[in-house]
Coordinates of C-alpha atoms in Angstrom, one line a residue:
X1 CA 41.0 3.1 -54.4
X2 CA 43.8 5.5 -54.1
X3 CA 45.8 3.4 -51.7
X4 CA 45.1 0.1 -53.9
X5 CA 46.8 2.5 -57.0
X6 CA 49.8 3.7 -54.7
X7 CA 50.7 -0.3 -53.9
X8 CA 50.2 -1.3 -56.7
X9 CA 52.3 0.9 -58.3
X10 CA 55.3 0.5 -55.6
X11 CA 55.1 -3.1 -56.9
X12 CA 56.0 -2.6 -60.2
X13 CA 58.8 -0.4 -59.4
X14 CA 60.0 -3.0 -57.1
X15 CA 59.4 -5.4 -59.9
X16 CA 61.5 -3.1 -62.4
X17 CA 64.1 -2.4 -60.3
X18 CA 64.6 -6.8 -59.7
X19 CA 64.7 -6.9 -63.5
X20 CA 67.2 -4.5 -63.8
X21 CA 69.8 -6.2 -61.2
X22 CA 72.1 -9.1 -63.0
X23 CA 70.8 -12.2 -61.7
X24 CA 73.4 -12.9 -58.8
X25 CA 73.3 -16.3 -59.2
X26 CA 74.6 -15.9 -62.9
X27 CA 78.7 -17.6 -63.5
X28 CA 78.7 -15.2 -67.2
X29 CA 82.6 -14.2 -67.6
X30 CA 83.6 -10.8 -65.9
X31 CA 84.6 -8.5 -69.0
X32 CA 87.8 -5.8 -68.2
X33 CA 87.7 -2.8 -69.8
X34 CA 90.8 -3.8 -72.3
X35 CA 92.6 -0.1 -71.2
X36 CA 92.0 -0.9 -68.1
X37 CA 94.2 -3.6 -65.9
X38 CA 97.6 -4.2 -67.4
X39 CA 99.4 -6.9 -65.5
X40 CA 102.8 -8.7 -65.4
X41 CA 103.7 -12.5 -65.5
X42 CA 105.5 -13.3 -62.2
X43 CA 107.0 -16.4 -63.8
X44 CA 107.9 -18.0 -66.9
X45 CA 104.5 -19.6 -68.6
X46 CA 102.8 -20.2 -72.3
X47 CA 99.7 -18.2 -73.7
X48 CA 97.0 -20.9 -74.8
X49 CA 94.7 -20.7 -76.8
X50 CA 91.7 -22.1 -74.8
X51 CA 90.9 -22.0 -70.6
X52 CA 91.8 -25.5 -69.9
X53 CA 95.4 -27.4 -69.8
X54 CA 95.3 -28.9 -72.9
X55 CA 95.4 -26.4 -75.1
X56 CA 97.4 -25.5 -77.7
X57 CA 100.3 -22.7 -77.1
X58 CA 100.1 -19.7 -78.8
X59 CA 103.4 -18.1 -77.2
X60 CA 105.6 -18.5 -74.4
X61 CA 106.2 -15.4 -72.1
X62 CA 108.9 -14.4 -69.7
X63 CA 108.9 -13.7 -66.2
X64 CA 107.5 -9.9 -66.1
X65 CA 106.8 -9.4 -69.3
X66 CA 103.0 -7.1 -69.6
X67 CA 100.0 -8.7 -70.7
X68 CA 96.7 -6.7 -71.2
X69 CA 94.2 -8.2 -69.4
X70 CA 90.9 -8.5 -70.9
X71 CA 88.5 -11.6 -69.9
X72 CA 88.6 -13.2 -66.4
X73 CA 87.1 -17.1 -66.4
X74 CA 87.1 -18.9 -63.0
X75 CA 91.0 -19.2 -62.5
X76 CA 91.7 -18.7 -66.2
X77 CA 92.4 -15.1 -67.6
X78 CA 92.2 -13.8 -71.0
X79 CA 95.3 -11.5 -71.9
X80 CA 96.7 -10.1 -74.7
X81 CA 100.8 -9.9 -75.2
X82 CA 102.1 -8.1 -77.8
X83 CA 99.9 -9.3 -80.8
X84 CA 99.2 -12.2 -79.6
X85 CA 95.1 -12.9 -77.8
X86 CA 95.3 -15.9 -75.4
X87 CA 94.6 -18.0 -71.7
X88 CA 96.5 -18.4 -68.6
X89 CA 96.3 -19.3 -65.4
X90 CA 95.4 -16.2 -63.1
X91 CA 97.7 -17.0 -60.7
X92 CA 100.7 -16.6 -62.9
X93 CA 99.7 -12.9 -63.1
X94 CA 100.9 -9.9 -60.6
X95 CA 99.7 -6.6 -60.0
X96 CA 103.6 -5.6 -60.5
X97 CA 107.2 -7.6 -61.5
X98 CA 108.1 -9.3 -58.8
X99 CA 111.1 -8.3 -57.6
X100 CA 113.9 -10.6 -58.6
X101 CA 116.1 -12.2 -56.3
X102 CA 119.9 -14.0 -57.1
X103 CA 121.8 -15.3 -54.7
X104 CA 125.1 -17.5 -54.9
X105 CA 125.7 -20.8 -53.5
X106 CA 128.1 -21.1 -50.8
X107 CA 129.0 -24.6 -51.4
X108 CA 129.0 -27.1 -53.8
X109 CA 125.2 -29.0 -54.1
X110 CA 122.6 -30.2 -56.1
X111 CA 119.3 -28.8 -57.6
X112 CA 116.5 -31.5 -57.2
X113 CA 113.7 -32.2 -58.3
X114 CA 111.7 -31.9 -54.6
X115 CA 111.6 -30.4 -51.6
X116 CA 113.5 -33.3 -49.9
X117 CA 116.5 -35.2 -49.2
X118 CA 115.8 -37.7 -51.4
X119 CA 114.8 -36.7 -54.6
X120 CA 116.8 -36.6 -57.9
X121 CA 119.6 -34.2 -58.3
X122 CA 118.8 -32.6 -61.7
X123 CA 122.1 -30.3 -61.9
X124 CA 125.3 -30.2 -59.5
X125 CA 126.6 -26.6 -59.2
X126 CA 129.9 -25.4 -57.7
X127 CA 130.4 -22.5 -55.4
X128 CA 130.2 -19.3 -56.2
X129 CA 127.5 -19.7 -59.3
X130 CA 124.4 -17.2 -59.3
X131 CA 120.5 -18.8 -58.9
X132 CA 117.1 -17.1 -59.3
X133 CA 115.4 -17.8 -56.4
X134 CA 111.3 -18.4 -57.3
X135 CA 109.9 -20.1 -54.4
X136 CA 110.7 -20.2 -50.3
X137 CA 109.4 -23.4 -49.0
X138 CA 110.4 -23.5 -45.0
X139 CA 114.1 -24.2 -45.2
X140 CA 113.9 -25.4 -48.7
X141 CA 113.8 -23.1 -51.7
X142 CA 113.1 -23.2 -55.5
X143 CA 115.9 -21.8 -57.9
X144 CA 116.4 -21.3 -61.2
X145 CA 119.7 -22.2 -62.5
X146 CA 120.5 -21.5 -66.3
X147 CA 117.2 -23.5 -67.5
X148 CA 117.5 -25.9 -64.7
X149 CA 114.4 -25.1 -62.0
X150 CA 114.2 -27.1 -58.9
X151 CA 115.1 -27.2 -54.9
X152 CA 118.0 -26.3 -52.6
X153 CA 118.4 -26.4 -48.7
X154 CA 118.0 -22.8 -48.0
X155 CA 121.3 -22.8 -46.4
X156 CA 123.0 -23.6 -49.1
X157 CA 122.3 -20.0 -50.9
X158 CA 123.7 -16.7 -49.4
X159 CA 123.7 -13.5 -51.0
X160 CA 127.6 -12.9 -52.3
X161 CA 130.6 -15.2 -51.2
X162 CA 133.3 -13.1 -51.7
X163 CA 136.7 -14.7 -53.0
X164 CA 139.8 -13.3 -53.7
X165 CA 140.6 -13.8 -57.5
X166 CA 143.1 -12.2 -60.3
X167 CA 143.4 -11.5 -63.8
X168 CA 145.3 -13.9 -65.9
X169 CA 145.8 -11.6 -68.7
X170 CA 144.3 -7.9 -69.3
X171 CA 140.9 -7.9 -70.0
X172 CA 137.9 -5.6 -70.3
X173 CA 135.6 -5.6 -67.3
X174 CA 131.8 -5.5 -68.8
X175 CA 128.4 -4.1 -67.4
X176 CA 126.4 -7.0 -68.6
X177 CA 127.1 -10.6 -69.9
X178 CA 127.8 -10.5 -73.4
X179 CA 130.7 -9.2 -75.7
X180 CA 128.8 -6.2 -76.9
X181 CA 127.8 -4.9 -73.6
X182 CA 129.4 -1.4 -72.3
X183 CA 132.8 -1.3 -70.5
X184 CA 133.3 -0.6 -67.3
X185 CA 136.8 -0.7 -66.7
X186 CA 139.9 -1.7 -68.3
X187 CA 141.6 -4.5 -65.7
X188 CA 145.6 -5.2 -66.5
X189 CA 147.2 -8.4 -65.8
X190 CA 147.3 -9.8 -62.2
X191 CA 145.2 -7.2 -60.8
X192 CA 143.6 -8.1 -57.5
X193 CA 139.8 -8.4 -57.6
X194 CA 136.9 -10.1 -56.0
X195 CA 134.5 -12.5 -57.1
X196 CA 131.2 -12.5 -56.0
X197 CA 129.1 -15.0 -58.5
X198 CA 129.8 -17.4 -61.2
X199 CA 126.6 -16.7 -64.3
X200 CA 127.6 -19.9 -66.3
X201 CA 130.7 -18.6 -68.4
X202 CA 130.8 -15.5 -67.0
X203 CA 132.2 -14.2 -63.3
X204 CA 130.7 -11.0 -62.0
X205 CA 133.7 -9.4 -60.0
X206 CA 134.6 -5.8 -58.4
X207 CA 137.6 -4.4 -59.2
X208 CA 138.4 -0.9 -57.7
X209 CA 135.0 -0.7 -56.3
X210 CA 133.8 -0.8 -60.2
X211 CA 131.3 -4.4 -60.3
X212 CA 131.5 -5.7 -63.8
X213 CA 131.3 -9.1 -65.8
X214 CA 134.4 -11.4 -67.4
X215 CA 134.7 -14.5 -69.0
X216 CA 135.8 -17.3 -66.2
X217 CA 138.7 -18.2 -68.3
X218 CA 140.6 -14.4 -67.8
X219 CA 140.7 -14.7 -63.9
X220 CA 142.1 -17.5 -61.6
X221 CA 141.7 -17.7 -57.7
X222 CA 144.3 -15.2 -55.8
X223 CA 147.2 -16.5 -54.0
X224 CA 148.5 -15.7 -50.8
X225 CA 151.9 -15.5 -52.1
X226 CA 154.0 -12.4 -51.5
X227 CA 156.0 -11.5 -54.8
X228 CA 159.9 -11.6 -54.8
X229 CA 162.2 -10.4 -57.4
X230 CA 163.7 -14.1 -59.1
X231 CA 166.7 -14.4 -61.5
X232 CA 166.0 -16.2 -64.9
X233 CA 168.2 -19.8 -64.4
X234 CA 170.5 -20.8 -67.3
X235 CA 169.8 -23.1 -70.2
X236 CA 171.3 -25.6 -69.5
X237 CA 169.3 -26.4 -66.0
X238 CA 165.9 -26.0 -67.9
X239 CA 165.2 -29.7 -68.0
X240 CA 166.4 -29.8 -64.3
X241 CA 164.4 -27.2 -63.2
X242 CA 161.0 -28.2 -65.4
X243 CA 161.5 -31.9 -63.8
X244 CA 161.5 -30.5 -60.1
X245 CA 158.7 -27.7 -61.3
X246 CA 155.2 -29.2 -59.4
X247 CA 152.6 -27.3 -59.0
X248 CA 149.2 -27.9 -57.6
X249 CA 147.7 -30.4 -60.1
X250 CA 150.7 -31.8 -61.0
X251 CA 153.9 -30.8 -63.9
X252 CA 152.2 -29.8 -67.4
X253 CA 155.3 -30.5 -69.1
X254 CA 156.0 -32.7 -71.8
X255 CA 159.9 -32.8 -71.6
X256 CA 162.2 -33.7 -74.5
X257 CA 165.3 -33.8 -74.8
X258 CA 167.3 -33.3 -78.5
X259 CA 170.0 -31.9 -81.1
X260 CA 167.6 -32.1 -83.6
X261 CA 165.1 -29.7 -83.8
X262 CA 162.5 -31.8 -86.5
X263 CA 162.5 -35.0 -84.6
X264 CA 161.9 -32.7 -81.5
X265 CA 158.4 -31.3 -83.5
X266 CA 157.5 -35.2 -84.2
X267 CA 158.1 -36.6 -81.1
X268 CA 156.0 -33.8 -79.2
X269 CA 153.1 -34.3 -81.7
X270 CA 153.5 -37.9 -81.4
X271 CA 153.0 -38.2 -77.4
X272 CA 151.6 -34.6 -76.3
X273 CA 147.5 -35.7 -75.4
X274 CA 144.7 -34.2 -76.7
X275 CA 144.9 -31.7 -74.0
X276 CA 147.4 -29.1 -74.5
X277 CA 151.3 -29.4 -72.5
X278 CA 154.4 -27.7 -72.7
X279 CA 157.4 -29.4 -74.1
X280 CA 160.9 -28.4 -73.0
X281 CA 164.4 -29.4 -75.0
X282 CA 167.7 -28.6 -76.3
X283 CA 168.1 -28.3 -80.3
X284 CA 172.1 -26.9 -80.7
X285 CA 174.9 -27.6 -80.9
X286 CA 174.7 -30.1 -78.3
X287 CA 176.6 -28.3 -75.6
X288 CA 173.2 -26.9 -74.1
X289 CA 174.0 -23.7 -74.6
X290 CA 170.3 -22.6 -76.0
X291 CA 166.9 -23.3 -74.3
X292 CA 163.2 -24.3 -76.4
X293 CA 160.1 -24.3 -75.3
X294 CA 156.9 -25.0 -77.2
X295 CA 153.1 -24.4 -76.9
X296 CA 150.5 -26.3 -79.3
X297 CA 147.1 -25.4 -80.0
X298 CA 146.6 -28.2 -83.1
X299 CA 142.6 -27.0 -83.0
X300 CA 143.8 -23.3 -84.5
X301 CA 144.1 -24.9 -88.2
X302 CA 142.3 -28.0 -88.0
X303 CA 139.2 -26.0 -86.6
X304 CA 139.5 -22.7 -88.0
X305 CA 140.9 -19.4 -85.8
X306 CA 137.4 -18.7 -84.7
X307 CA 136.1 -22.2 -83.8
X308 CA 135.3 -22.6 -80.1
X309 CA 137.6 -25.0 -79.4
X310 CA 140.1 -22.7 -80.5
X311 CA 139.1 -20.4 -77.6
X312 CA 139.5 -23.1 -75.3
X313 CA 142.7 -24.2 -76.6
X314 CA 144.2 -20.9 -77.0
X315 CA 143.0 -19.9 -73.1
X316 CA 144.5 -23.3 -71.8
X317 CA 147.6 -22.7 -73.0
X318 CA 148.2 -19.4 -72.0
X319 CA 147.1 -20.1 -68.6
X320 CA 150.5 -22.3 -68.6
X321 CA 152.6 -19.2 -69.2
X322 CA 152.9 -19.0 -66.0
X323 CA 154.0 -22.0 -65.2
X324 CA 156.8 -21.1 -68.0
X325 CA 157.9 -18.3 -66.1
X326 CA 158.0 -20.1 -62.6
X327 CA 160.4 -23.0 -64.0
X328 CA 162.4 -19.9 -65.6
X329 CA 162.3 -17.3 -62.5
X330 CA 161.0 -19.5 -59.5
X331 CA 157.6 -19.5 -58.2
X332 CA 156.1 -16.2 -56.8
X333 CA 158.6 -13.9 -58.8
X334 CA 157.7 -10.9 -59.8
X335 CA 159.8 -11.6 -63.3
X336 CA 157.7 -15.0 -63.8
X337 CA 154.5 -12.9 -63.7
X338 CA 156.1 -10.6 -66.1
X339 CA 157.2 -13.2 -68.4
X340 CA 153.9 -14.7 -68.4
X341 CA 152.4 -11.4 -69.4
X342 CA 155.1 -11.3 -72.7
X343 CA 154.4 -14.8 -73.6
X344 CA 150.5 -14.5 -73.8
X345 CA 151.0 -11.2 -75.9
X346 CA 153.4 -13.5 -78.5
X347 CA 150.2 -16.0 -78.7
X348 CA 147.9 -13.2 -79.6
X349 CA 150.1 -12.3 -82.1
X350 CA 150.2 -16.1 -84.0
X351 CA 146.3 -16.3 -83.5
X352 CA 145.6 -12.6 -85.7
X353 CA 148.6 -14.2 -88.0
X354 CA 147.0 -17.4 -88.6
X355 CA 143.6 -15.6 -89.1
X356 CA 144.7 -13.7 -91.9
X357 CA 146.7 -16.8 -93.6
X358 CA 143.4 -19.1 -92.8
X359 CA 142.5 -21.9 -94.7
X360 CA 146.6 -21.8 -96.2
X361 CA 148.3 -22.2 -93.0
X362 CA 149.7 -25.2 -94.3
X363 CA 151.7 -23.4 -96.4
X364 CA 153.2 -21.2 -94.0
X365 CA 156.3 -21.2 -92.9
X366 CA 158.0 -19.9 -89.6
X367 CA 156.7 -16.8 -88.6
X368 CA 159.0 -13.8 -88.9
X369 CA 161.0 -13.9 -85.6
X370 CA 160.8 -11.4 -82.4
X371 CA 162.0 -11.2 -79.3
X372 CA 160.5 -9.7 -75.4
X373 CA 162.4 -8.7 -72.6
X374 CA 162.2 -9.3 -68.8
X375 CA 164.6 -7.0 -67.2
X376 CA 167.4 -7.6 -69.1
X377 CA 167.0 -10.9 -70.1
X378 CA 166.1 -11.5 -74.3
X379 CA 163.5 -14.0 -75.7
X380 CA 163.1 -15.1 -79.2
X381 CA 159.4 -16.3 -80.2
X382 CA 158.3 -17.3 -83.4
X383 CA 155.0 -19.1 -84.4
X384 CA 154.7 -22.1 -86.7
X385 CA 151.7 -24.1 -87.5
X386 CA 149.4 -23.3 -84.5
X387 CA 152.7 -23.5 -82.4
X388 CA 154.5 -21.0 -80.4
X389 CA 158.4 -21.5 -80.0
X390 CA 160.4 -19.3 -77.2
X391 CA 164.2 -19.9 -76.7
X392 CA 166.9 -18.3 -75.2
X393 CA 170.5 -18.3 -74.3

């Protein structure tokens, strides 16, 4: 009787203790302690609302931002970002930010939309620009490029290309890419620095060992030249010299030829293109005694002083100041490089003088006068109706 006691009672303890244990066969959703995974988003991806494709987007999250992880579903987990309670896919979820890699193209190519030979280019990139890379795929790999995301041959990325670049004007190196972001170094004119990337508008360079950001319109691919010392030609050879002036691209001048200084302003308004040139010509006595030479930037009062094309325009023209000084001095002159360096300050000057006379600028009349030196040679500027006049003797 004893025995029949003692098994029966190990039977209902075995029974209890099968009770107790959650049925293993059971798909109910794993619950997380809300305090106690936090995990990051190892691309970019949307919050929805419910576990299935369909739903409806609650937020879109960036690549390794946090997410509070509170629900897992089959391949669905539920998260919480910020204030916002939604699904996504478990995968898109990491233990830890994956690390982010850029690298730079080393040629020219196209992002497309596969992994193979054949499939549609969605964005042609140049040399030197900077890609995310997301995804290696034997010798083809997944980028991001600005918004663009597709495939590259793997050979086609490398992690710097290193080119030999200088300043166009003085700028302020920056540590990240936007106008507010702190300085890193002040760079003057012509310096010598490398380029190592191209981030849509924006280069990131070293100069001095110091590795910084610029706009791609303040530096221009370094020469081999070695500098001379050149002496400015006379007046009367400027249109001979601007007609034999070449350089790679072709002449940017506009040449004209006059006594008469108003038909000189409608004639180069009447043929210079939509694209900014340089116009050189005579308005004396007519014994060529005195030199003119104009820049346009028409966009600074029909736009405003602030309007992006205005930026353009005025960083178009005074990447032809150069070309000023090398009719002037000769090509690879150490004066030319100098003179370029005056001119741009003079276009500064009419852009902060047209920004304070904005929207009258019609009504303005020549600028007051000034004059630069190279070496010992005098310039006269003045600034007229988004136009910058230089003469000399």
């Amino acid at each position: 009787m004893k025995q029949s006691i003692k098994r029966i009672g190990a039977g209902l303890l075995a029974l209890s203790l099968v009770t107790a244990s959650p049925n293993p066969m059971s798909f109910a959703p794993t619950t997380v302690s809300a305090a106690a995974v936090t995990k990051v988003f190892n691309k970019d991806t949307n919050v929805q609302a419910g576990a299935y494709r369909a739903a409806k987007v609650l937020k879109s999250v960036k690549q390794g931002e946090a997410a509070t992880v509170l629900e897992v579903k089959g391949s669905w987990t539920k998260v919480k970002v910020g204030t916002v309670t939604g699904w996504v896919a478990g995968w898109d979820l990491s233990d830890e930010a994956a690390p982010v890699v850029t690298k730079v193209f080393n040629k020219d190519t196209g992002v497309q939309v596969g992994a193979f030979r054949a499939a549609k280019v969605l964005q042609s990139v140049k040399q030197g620009e900077a890609a995310t890379v997301l995804e290696v795929r034997g010798s083809w790999t997944k980028v991001k490029v600005g918004t663009v995301t597709g495939w590259v041959a793997g050979w086609d990325l490398s992690d710097e290309v290193t080119e030999a670049y200088e300043a166009i004007e003085a700028f302020v190196l920056k540590a990240g890419r936007y106008q507010a972001a702190p300085v890193v170094a002040n760079v003057p004119a012509f310096a010598k620095l490398d380029r190592v990337a191209v981030h849509g508008s924006w280069s990131e360079v070293v100069y001095n060992g110091k590795r910084g950001f610029v706009a791609n319109w303040s530096i221009r691919q370094q020469t081999a030249e070695q500098l001379v010392h050149g002496k400015r030609i006379q007046a009367i050879d400027v249109m001979k010299a601007a007609e034999a002036y070449n350089p790679q691209g072709g002449s940017p001048f506009l040449l004209v030829e006059s006594t008469i200084r108003d038909e000189v302003y409608r004639t180069y308004n009447a043929k210079t293109p939509k694209n900014d040139n340089i116009g050189f010509f005579y308005a004396d006595d007519g014994a060529k005694r005195r030199a003119y030479f104009t820049s346009f930037v028409p966009s600074i009062y029909k736009k405003g002083p602030n309007a992006p094309e205005v930026v353009r325009d005025m960083v178009a023209v005074k990447k032809l100041s150069l070309n000023y000084g090398e009719v002037l001095y000769g090509e690879g002159t150490f004066e030319s490089r100098l003179f370029a360096i005056e001119a741009n300050h003079v276009y500064d000057q009419m852009h902060r003088h047209t920004a304070s006379a904005y929207p009258n600028i019609p009504k303005i009349e020549y600028g007051t006068p000034g004059t630069f030196k190279v070496g010992d040679d005098v310039f006269e500027t003045r600034y007229f109706y988004g136009t910058v006049w230089i003469e000399f003797e």
